[in-house]
Structures are given as structure tokens and as C-alpha cells.
């Protein structure tokens, strides 16, 4: 005969175990975003059925594993577009997106503009920016202004 508290304790332990596995899945996506990943492979690695993983991941992180993966790829691509000298197609391949259309769609959805427009806008904003010098440096050098 089982006491009701035992059932609740077992469910709480299972919930904590699921959260630990979900955290490992999220960490794997963060580490391996440029590799070919799919929900089935992530679920196998976590020892969970794919449907259960997707459902629990969405509850824990607010988006599906695939959406989280694409957000990581777009985040990295945006950084490379700002600071790298690679073309958009090279960046797309570097972050692990095999399809130009899928990449462009997700990038536009998450950033608000296509990758080419994002790069043009970012390069234009950097070109218009006046270099900034901290006030301490200008005082030490005897300069009267903080902009050069």
C-alpha cells in the first residue's frame, strides 16, 4: 500500500530529473549549434521520446528545441555579420543552416530584417559613429572635449 505522499515525491523527483535532462539538451544546443541537430537526436541523447522532449522543453524554456536551436544560430550569425568579413552565405553555413531560405526566414523573424539589410544597416551605423574617448583620458591629456 502506497501513501499519497510517496506518489507526489516520486513525481517531484521525475520532474527534477526531466529538468536536468532538458538543461543538458539546452547546453548541447548551445555548444553544438553549428552541427546538424534534430529533435530525434537530441531526444535520444536525453533518453526521452521526441514528443515528450519537445513538450517539456517548450514548457521549461518557452519555445521548441528547434526554435531554440535556430535562435542560437541567428544570434551567432548576427554577431558574425557585425564583426566578421565573411559573406552571408558563408556565415549561414558556418552557423549550421543548410538552407538559405530557412536561414533568411528565421533571421528576418527574429531580428526584424533580412541578413543583407542587417549588415548594411550595421556597417552604416558604425561608419557614422564618432569615436568615443572617456573623460578621464581627455582630462589626463589636457583635451577640452570628450569626442574626437
PDB file of C-alpha atoms in Angstrom:
ATOM      1  CA  UNK A   1       0.000   0.000   0.000  1.00  0.00           C
ATOM      2  CA  UNK A   2       1.487   3.383  -1.075  1.00  0.00           C
ATOM      3  CA  UNK A   3       0.940   6.575   0.762  1.00  0.00           C
ATOM      4  CA  UNK A   4      -0.193   9.563  -1.365  1.00  0.00           C
ATOM      5  CA  UNK A   5       2.907  11.496  -0.306  1.00  0.00           C
ATOM      6  CA  UNK A   6       5.128   8.844  -1.898  1.00  0.00           C
ATOM      7  CA  UNK A   7       3.445   9.316  -5.255  1.00  0.00           C
ATOM      8  CA  UNK A   8       3.907  13.094  -5.045  1.00  0.00           C
ATOM      9  CA  UNK A   9       7.549  12.664  -4.052  1.00  0.00           C
ATOM     10  CA  UNK A  10       8.134  10.293  -6.975  1.00  0.00           C
ATOM     11  CA  UNK A  11       6.513  12.766  -9.385  1.00  0.00           C
ATOM     12  CA  UNK A  12       8.639  15.616  -7.990  1.00  0.00           C
ATOM     13  CA  UNK A  13      11.787  13.518  -8.413  1.00  0.00           C
ATOM     14  CA  UNK A  14      10.804  12.717 -12.018  1.00  0.00           C
ATOM     15  CA  UNK A  15      10.184  16.415 -12.683  1.00  0.00           C
ATOM     16  CA  UNK A  16      13.652  17.325 -11.362  1.00  0.00           C
ATOM     17  CA  UNK A  17      15.193  14.560 -13.451  1.00  0.00           C
ATOM     18  CA  UNK A  18      13.403  15.872 -16.565  1.00  0.00           C
ATOM     19  CA  UNK A  19      14.618  19.415 -15.842  1.00  0.00           C
ATOM     20  CA  UNK A  20      18.210  18.189 -15.556  1.00  0.00           C
ATOM     21  CA  UNK A  21      17.904  16.362 -18.893  1.00  0.00           C
ATOM     22  CA  UNK A  22      16.339  19.432 -20.506  1.00  0.00           C
ATOM     23  CA  UNK A  23      19.199  21.578 -19.234  1.00  0.00           C
ATOM     24  CA  UNK A  24      21.678  19.114 -20.780  1.00  0.00           C
ATOM     25  CA  UNK A  25      19.773  19.308 -24.091  1.00  0.00           C
ATOM     26  CA  UNK A  26      19.840  23.108 -23.971  1.00  0.00           C
ATOM     27  CA  UNK A  27      23.555  23.087 -23.163  1.00  0.00           C
ATOM     28  CA  UNK A  28      24.187  20.696 -26.059  1.00  0.00           C
ATOM     29  CA  UNK A  29      22.334  23.025 -28.431  1.00  0.00           C
ATOM     30  CA  UNK A  30      24.384  25.973 -27.140  1.00  0.00           C
ATOM     31  CA  UNK A  31      27.631  24.044 -27.707  1.00  0.00           C
ATOM     32  CA  UNK A  32      26.822  22.263 -30.958  1.00  0.00           C
ATOM     33  CA  UNK A  33      24.530  24.762 -32.729  1.00  0.00           C
ATOM     34  CA  UNK A  34      26.658  24.607 -35.905  1.00  0.00           C
ATOM     35  CA  UNK A  35      26.311  20.834 -36.210  1.00  0.00           C
ATOM     36  CA  UNK A  36      23.353  19.089 -37.792  1.00  0.00           C
ATOM     37  CA  UNK A  37      20.957  18.610 -34.868  1.00  0.00           C
ATOM     38  CA  UNK A  38      17.383  17.415 -34.873  1.00  0.00           C
ATOM     39  CA  UNK A  39      14.849  16.724 -32.161  1.00  0.00           C
ATOM     40  CA  UNK A  40      15.141  12.950 -32.558  1.00  0.00           C
ATOM     41  CA  UNK A  41      18.914  13.019 -31.992  1.00  0.00           C
ATOM     42  CA  UNK A  42      18.530  15.376 -29.025  1.00  0.00           C
ATOM     43  CA  UNK A  43      15.822  13.143 -27.561  1.00  0.00           C
ATOM     44  CA  UNK A  44      17.967  10.020 -27.979  1.00  0.00           C
ATOM     45  CA  UNK A  45      20.826  11.779 -26.194  1.00  0.00           C
ATOM     46  CA  UNK A  46      18.496  12.751 -23.353  1.00  0.00           C
ATOM     47  CA  UNK A  47      16.876   9.326 -23.105  1.00  0.00           C
ATOM     48  CA  UNK A  48      13.400  10.721 -23.766  1.00  0.00           C
ATOM     49  CA  UNK A  49      10.858  10.239 -26.531  1.00  0.00           C
ATOM     50  CA  UNK A  50      10.993  13.101 -29.072  1.00  0.00           C
ATOM     51  CA  UNK A  51       7.423  14.231 -28.397  1.00  0.00           C
ATOM     52  CA  UNK A  52       7.996  14.285 -24.635  1.00  0.00           C
ATOM     53  CA  UNK A  53      11.237  16.229 -25.081  1.00  0.00           C
ATOM     54  CA  UNK A  54       9.562  18.818 -27.306  1.00  0.00           C
ATOM     55  CA  UNK A  55       6.640  19.254 -24.938  1.00  0.00           C
ATOM     56  CA  UNK A  56       8.754  19.516 -21.781  1.00  0.00           C
ATOM     57  CA  UNK A  57      11.340  21.780 -23.461  1.00  0.00           C
ATOM     58  CA  UNK A  58       8.612  24.173 -24.561  1.00  0.00           C
ATOM     59  CA  UNK A  59       7.179  24.261 -21.046  1.00  0.00           C
ATOM     60  CA  UNK A  60      10.603  24.892 -19.496  1.00  0.00           C
ATOM     61  CA  UNK A  61      12.064  27.385 -21.995  1.00  0.00           C
ATOM     62  CA  UNK A  62       9.071  28.843 -23.817  1.00  0.00           C
ATOM     63  CA  UNK A  63       9.997  27.536 -27.262  1.00  0.00           C
ATOM     64  CA  UNK A  64      10.578  24.239 -29.012  1.00  0.00           C
ATOM     65  CA  UNK A  65      14.081  22.726 -29.234  1.00  0.00           C
ATOM     66  CA  UNK A  66      14.171  23.566 -32.950  1.00  0.00           C
ATOM     67  CA  UNK A  67      13.167  27.188 -32.329  1.00  0.00           C
ATOM     68  CA  UNK A  68      15.830  27.439 -29.600  1.00  0.00           C
ATOM     69  CA  UNK A  69      18.439  25.991 -31.981  1.00  0.00           C
ATOM     70  CA  UNK A  70      17.510  28.445 -34.730  1.00  0.00           C
ATOM     71  CA  UNK A  71      17.618  31.355 -32.262  1.00  0.00           C
ATOM     72  CA  UNK A  72      21.189  30.357 -31.293  1.00  0.00           C
ATOM     73  CA  UNK A  73      22.185  30.131 -34.952  1.00  0.00           C
ATOM     74  CA  UNK A  74      20.666  33.516 -35.760  1.00  0.00           C
ATOM     75  CA  UNK A  75      22.283  35.083 -32.686  1.00  0.00           C
ATOM     76  CA  UNK A  76      25.721  33.829 -33.784  1.00  0.00           C
ATOM     77  CA  UNK A  77      25.091  34.836 -37.392  1.00  0.00           C
ATOM     78  CA  UNK A  78      24.160  38.374 -36.320  1.00  0.00           C
ATOM     79  CA  UNK A  79      27.430  38.666 -34.392  1.00  0.00           C
ATOM     80  CA  UNK A  80      29.406  37.424 -37.411  1.00  0.00           C
ATOM     81  CA  UNK A  81      27.583  39.840 -39.707  1.00  0.00           C
ATOM     82  CA  UNK A  82      28.589  42.719 -37.436  1.00  0.00           C
ATOM     83  CA  UNK A  83      32.171  41.766 -36.761  1.00  0.00           C
ATOM     84  CA  UNK A  84      33.210  39.309 -39.443  1.00  0.00           C
ATOM     85  CA  UNK A  85      34.321  39.636 -43.019  1.00  0.00           C
ATOM     86  CA  UNK A  86      32.508  36.526 -44.283  1.00  0.00           C
ATOM     87  CA  UNK A  87      29.655  36.765 -46.749  1.00  0.00           C
ATOM     88  CA  UNK A  88      26.095  35.941 -45.740  1.00  0.00           C
ATOM     89  CA  UNK A  89      26.202  32.509 -47.433  1.00  0.00           C
ATOM     90  CA  UNK A  90      29.452  31.610 -45.654  1.00  0.00           C
ATOM     91  CA  UNK A  91      28.029  32.752 -42.315  1.00  0.00           C
ATOM     92  CA  UNK A  92      24.866  30.736 -42.923  1.00  0.00           C
ATOM     93  CA  UNK A  93      26.944  27.602 -43.487  1.00  0.00           C
ATOM     94  CA  UNK A  94      29.223  28.404 -40.533  1.00  0.00           C
ATOM     95  CA  UNK A  95      26.307  28.506 -38.102  1.00  0.00           C
ATOM     96  CA  UNK A  96      24.866  25.262 -39.471  1.00  0.00           C
ATOM     97  CA  UNK A  97      21.917  26.372 -41.622  1.00  0.00           C
ATOM     98  CA  UNK A  98      21.904  24.312 -44.805  1.00  0.00           C
ATOM     99  CA  UNK A  99      19.014  26.161 -46.472  1.00  0.00           C
ATOM    100  CA  UNK A 100      19.299  29.831 -47.474  1.00  0.00           C
ATOM    101  CA  UNK A 101      15.515  30.253 -47.387  1.00  0.00           C
ATOM    102  CA  UNK A 102      15.144  28.793 -43.899  1.00  0.00           C
ATOM    103  CA  UNK A 103      18.032  30.933 -42.653  1.00  0.00           C
ATOM    104  CA  UNK A 104      16.651  34.123 -44.194  1.00  0.00           C
ATOM    105  CA  UNK A 105      13.155  33.421 -42.854  1.00  0.00           C
ATOM    106  CA  UNK A 106      14.301  32.756 -39.284  1.00  0.00           C
ATOM    107  CA  UNK A 107      16.772  35.647 -39.314  1.00  0.00           C
ATOM    108  CA  UNK A 108      14.109  38.074 -40.525  1.00  0.00           C
ATOM    109  CA  UNK A 109      11.596  36.754 -37.998  1.00  0.00           C
ATOM    110  CA  UNK A 110      13.974  37.080 -35.038  1.00  0.00           C
ATOM    111  CA  UNK A 111      15.951  40.210 -35.995  1.00  0.00           C
ATOM    112  CA  UNK A 112      13.310  42.103 -37.939  1.00  0.00           C
ATOM    113  CA  UNK A 113      15.195  42.383 -41.226  1.00  0.00           C
ATOM    114  CA  UNK A 114      16.993  40.086 -43.687  1.00  0.00           C
ATOM    115  CA  UNK A 115      20.708  39.348 -43.133  1.00  0.00           C
ATOM    116  CA  UNK A 116      21.910  41.561 -46.017  1.00  0.00           C
ATOM    117  CA  UNK A 117      19.908  44.537 -44.726  1.00  0.00           C
ATOM    118  CA  UNK A 118      21.155  43.903 -41.179  1.00  0.00           C
ATOM    119  CA  UNK A 119      24.772  44.011 -42.340  1.00  0.00           C
ATOM    120  CA  UNK A 120      24.227  47.174 -44.439  1.00  0.00           C
ATOM    121  CA  UNK A 121      22.498  48.923 -41.555  1.00  0.00           C
ATOM    122  CA  UNK A 122      25.148  47.857 -39.038  1.00  0.00           C
ATOM    123  CA  UNK A 123      28.044  48.923 -41.287  1.00  0.00           C
ATOM    124  CA  UNK A 124      26.340  52.260 -41.941  1.00  0.00           C
ATOM    125  CA  UNK A 125      25.776  52.856 -38.241  1.00  0.00           C
ATOM    126  CA  UNK A 126      29.416  52.055 -37.444  1.00  0.00           C
ATOM    127  CA  UNK A 127      30.660  54.398 -40.186  1.00  0.00           C
ATOM    128  CA  UNK A 128      28.549  57.288 -38.853  1.00  0.00           C
ATOM    129  CA  UNK A 129      29.702  56.835 -35.279  1.00  0.00           C
ATOM    130  CA  UNK A 130      32.252  59.251 -33.851  1.00  0.00           C
ATOM    131  CA  UNK A 131      34.919  57.535 -31.748  1.00  0.00           C
ATOM    132  CA  UNK A 132      34.331  57.989 -28.046  1.00  0.00           C
ATOM    133  CA  UNK A 133      37.098  58.827 -25.579  1.00  0.00           C
ATOM    134  CA  UNK A 134      36.446  58.550 -21.834  1.00  0.00           C
ATOM    135  CA  UNK A 135      36.510  61.834 -19.861  1.00  0.00           C
ATOM    136  CA  UNK A 136      39.379  60.633 -17.689  1.00  0.00           C
ATOM    137  CA  UNK A 137      41.571  60.183 -20.765  1.00  0.00           C
ATOM    138  CA  UNK A 138      40.780  63.658 -22.082  1.00  0.00           C
ATOM    139  CA  UNK A 139      41.475  65.325 -18.734  1.00  0.00           C
ATOM    140  CA  UNK A 140      44.784  63.499 -18.395  1.00  0.00           C
ATOM    141  CA  UNK A 141      45.784  64.566 -21.895  1.00  0.00           C
ATOM    142  CA  UNK A 142      44.634  68.150 -21.297  1.00  0.00           C
ATOM    143  CA  UNK A 143      41.954  67.974 -24.022  1.00  0.00           C
ATOM    144  CA  UNK A 144      38.844  70.095 -23.730  1.00  0.00           C
ATOM    145  CA  UNK A 145      36.333  67.751 -25.443  1.00  0.00           C
ATOM    146  CA  UNK A 146      35.253  64.166 -24.980  1.00  0.00           C
ATOM    147  CA  UNK A 147      34.734  63.469 -28.691  1.00  0.00           C
ATOM    148  CA  UNK A 148      37.387  63.352 -31.394  1.00  0.00           C
TER     149      UNK A 148
END
